[in-house]
Coordinates of C-alpha atoms in Angstrom, one line a residue:
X26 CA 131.8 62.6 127.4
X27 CA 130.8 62.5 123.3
X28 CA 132.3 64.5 121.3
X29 CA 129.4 66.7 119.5
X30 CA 129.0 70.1 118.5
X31 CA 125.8 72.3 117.7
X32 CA 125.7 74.9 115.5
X33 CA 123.0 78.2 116.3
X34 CA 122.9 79.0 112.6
X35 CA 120.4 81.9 112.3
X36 CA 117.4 83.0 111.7
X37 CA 117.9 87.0 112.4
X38 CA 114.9 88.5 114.8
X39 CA 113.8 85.3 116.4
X40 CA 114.9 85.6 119.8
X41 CA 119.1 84.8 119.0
X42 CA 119.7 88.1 121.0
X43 CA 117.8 86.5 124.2
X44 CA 119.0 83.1 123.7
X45 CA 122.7 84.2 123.2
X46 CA 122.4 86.5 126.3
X47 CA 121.2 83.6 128.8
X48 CA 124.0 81.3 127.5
X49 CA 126.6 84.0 127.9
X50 CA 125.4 84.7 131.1
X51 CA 125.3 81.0 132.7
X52 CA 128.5 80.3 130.3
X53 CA 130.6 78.7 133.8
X54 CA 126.7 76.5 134.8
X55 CA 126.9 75.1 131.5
X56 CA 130.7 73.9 131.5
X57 CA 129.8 72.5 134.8
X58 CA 127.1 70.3 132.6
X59 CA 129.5 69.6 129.7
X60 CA 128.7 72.3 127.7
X61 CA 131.1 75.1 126.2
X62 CA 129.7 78.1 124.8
X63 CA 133.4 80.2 124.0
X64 CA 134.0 83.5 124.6
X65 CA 134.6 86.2 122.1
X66 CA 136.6 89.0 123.5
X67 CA 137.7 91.5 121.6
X68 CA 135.9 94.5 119.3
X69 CA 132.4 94.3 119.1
X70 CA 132.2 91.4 120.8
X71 CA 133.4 93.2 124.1
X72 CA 130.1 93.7 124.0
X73 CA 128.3 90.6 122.0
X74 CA 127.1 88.0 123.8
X75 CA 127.2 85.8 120.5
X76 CA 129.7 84.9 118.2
X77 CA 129.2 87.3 115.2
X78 CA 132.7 88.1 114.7
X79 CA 133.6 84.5 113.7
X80 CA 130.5 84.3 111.6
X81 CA 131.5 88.0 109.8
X82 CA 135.3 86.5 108.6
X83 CA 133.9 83.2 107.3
X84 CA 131.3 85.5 105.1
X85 CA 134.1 88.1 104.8
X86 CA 131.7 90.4 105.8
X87 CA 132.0 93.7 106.6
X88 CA 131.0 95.2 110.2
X89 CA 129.8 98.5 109.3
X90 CA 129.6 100.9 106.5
X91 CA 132.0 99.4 103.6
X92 CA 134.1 101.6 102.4
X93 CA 133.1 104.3 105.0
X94 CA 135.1 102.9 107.9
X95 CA 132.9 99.5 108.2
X96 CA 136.0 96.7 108.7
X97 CA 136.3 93.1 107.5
X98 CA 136.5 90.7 110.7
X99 CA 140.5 89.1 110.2
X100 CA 140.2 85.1 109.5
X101 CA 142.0 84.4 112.2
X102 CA 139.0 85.0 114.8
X103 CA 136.7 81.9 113.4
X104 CA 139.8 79.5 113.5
X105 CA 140.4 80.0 116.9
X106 CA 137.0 79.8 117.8
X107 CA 137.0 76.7 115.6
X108 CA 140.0 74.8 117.6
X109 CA 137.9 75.8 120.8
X110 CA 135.1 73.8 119.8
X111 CA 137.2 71.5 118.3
X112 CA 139.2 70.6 121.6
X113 CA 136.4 70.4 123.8
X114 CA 135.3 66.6 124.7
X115 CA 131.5 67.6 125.5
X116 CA 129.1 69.6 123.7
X117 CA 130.2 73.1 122.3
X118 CA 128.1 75.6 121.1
X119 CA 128.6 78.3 118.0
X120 CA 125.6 80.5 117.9
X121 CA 125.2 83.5 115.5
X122 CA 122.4 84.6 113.2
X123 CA 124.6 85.9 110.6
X124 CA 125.5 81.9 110.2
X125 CA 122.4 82.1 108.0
X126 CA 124.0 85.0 105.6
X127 CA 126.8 81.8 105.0
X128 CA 126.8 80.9 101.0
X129 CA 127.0 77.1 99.9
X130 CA 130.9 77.6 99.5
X131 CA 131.2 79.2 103.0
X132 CA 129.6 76.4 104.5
X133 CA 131.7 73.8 102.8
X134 CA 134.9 75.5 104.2
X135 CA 133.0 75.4 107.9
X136 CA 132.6 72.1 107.9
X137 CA 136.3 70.9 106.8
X138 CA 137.4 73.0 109.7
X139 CA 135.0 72.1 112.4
X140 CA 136.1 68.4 113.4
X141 CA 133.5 66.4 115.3
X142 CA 131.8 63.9 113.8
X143 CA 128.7 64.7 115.5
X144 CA 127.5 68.2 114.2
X145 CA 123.8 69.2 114.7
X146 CA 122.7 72.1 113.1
X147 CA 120.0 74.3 114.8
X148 CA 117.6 76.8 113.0
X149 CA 115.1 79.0 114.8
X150 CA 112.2 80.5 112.8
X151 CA 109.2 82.6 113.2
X152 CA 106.6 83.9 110.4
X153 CA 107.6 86.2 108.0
X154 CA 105.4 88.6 108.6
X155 CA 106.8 88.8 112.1
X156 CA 110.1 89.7 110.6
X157 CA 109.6 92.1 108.6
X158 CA 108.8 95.4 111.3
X159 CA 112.0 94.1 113.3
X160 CA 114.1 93.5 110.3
X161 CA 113.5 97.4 109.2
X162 CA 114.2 98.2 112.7
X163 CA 117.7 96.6 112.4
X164 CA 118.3 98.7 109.3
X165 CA 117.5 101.6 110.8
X166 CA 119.8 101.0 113.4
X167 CA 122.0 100.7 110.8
X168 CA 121.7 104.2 109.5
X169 CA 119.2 103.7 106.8
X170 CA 116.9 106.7 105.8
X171 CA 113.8 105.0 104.6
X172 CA 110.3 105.3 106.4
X173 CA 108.5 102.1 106.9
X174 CA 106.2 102.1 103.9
X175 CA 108.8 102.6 101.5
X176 CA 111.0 100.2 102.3
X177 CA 108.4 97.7 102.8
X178 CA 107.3 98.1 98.9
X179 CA 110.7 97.8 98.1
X180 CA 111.6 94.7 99.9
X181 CA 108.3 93.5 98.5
X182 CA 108.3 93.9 94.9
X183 CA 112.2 93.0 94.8
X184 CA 113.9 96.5 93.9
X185 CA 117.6 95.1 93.5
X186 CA 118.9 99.0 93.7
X187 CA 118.6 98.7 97.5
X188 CA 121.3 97.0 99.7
X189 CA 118.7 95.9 102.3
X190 CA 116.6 94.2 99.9
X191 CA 119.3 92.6 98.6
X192 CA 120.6 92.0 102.4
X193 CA 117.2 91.0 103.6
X194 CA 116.7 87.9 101.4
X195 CA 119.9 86.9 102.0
X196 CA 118.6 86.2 105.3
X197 CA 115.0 85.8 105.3
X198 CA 114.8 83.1 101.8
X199 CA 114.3 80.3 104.6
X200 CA 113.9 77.4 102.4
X201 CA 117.3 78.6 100.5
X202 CA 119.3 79.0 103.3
X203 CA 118.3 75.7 104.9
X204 CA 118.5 73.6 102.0
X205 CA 122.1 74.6 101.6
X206 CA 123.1 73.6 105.1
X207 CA 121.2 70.4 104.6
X208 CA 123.4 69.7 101.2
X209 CA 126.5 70.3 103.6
X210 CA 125.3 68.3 106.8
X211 CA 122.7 65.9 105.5
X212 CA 118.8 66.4 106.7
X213 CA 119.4 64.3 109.5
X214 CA 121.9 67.0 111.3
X215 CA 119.5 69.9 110.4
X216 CA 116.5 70.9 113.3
X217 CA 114.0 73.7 112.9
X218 CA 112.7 75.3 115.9
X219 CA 109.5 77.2 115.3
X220 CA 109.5 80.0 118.1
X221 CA 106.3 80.7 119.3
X222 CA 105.5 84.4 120.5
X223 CA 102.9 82.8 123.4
X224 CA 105.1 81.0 124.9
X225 CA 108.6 83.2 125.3
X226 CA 110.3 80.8 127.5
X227 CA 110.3 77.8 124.7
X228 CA 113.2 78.7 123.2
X229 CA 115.4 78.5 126.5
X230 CA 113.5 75.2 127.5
X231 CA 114.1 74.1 123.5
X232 CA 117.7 74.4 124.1
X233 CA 117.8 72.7 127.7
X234 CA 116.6 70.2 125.4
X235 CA 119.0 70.2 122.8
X236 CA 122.4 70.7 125.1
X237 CA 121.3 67.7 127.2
X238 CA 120.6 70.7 129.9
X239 CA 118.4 70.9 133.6
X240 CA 115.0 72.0 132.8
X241 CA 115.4 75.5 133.4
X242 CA 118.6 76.5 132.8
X243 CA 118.6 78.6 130.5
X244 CA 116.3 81.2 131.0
X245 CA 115.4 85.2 130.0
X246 CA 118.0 87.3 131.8
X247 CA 118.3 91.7 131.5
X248 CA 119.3 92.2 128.5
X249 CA 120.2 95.9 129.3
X250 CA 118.7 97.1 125.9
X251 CA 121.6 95.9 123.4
X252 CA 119.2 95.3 121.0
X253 CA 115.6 96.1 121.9
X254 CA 112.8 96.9 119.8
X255 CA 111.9 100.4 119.6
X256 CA 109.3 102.4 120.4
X257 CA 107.8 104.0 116.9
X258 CA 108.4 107.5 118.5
X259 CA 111.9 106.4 118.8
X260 CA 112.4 104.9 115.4
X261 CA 111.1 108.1 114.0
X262 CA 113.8 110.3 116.1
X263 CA 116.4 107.7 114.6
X264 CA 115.1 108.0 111.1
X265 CA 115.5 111.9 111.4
X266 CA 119.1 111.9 113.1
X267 CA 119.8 109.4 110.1
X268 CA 118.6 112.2 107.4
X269 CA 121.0 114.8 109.1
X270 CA 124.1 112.5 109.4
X271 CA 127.3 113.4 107.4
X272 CA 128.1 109.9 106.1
X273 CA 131.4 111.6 105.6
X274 CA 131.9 111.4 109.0
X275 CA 131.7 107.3 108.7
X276 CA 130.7 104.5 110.3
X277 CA 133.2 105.0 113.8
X278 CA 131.3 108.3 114.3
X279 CA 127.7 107.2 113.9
X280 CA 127.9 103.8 116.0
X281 CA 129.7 106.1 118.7
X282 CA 127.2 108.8 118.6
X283 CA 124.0 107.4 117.2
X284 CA 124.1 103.5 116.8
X285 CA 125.5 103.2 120.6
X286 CA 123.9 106.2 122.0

């Protein structure tokens, strides 16, 4: 078999959850076709069917609410996810959206450590516009108190006092966050998938493609609601139980009690 690796590197809200839950789910199908998509195993990836938590200690990112008991992700996770894909002799897979987060010197240090000569980077994009409902979504989720209109202005008009806005264009400045992958892997290891809402099973069929896969594969699977949208009613009742959280209580509490619940 060749030696190759592919790199899921973002974006955020176009389907990764989806994608990552059919490869997690046919993980033993696709090592029967030469293709390794490892297994992360411990904290919140228990219950991730990506591979955030190596994608958090590369950024150094915190999982949570810093300095309100959010935690940084030890390095130790990405470099043994690193000699997995490293050892394999087919195609291995590292898939996480918060790849795209990855600054120009955090993709340097990636690429000294992952091995194969044949990397292929894979980006999946939808419009904007699409993003921006599910993006606030996410932040609410994350405990955020703002109602829809008000954070959209803000996001808009570029109000640096708010951590999402800075945190949203981390992710969503597309050209940006391409360009510095293709500086690191060359244009020729870079693809762009544009996902395409009238067709939902593209993306799996996409990624048949690009693992050398059977037509059909991958495919949707129950997701079991880990990360749904929500209904407005619902985002509402979240919005309200974010107003009457004691952040003093910190980030354990809420994703026990609100986030997870």
């Amino acid at each position: 078999m060749t030696k190759r690796i592919v790199i899921h590197a973002g974006f955020f809200k176009t389907g990764t959850t989806a994608l990552q839950s059919s490869l997690a789910a046919n993980r033993e199908k696709l090592l029967q076709n030469g293709v390794l998509y490892p297994a992360l195993t411990s904290g919140n990836a228990a219950r991730s069917t990506g591979q955030h938590r190596a994608a958090w200690a590369i950024k150094g990112r915190h999982w949570g609410w810093e300095g309100e008991g959010g935690k940084k992700t030890p390095i130790k996770v990405w470099k043994k996810l690193a000699r997995e894909l490293n050892s394999y002799d087919g195609t291995s897979l590292f898939s996480s959206e918060f790849l795209a987060e990855l600054l120009i010197e955090d993709v340097q240090r990636m690429k000294k450590r992952v091995k194969a000569d044949n990397v292929q980077i894979v980006f999946t994009l939808r419009p904007l516009v699409k993003m921006l409902p599910s993006q606030y979504q996410q932040s609410v989720k994350y405990g955020m108190r703002l109602d829809y209109e008000n954070w959209l202005q803000r996001v808009l008009n570029g109000d640096d006092s708010m951590v999402q806005n800075k945190t949203f264009w981390e992710r969503h400045d597309h050209p940006g966050v391409i360009k510095r992958w293709v500086d690191v892997y060359g244009a020729e290891n870079v693809t762009l998938v544009v996902v395409d809402e009238s067709q939902p099973n593209l993306i799996y069929e996409t990624f048949n493609d690009i693992l050398g896969l059977p037509g059909g594969l991958l495919g949707p699977v129950e997701e079991k609601g880990l990360n749904r949208s929500l209904t407005w009613e619902e985002i509402c009742l979240l919005l309200e139980l974010n107003k009457k959280y004691d952040r003093k209580l910190g980030w354990g509490e809420y994703a026990a009690m609100i986030r997870n619940g």
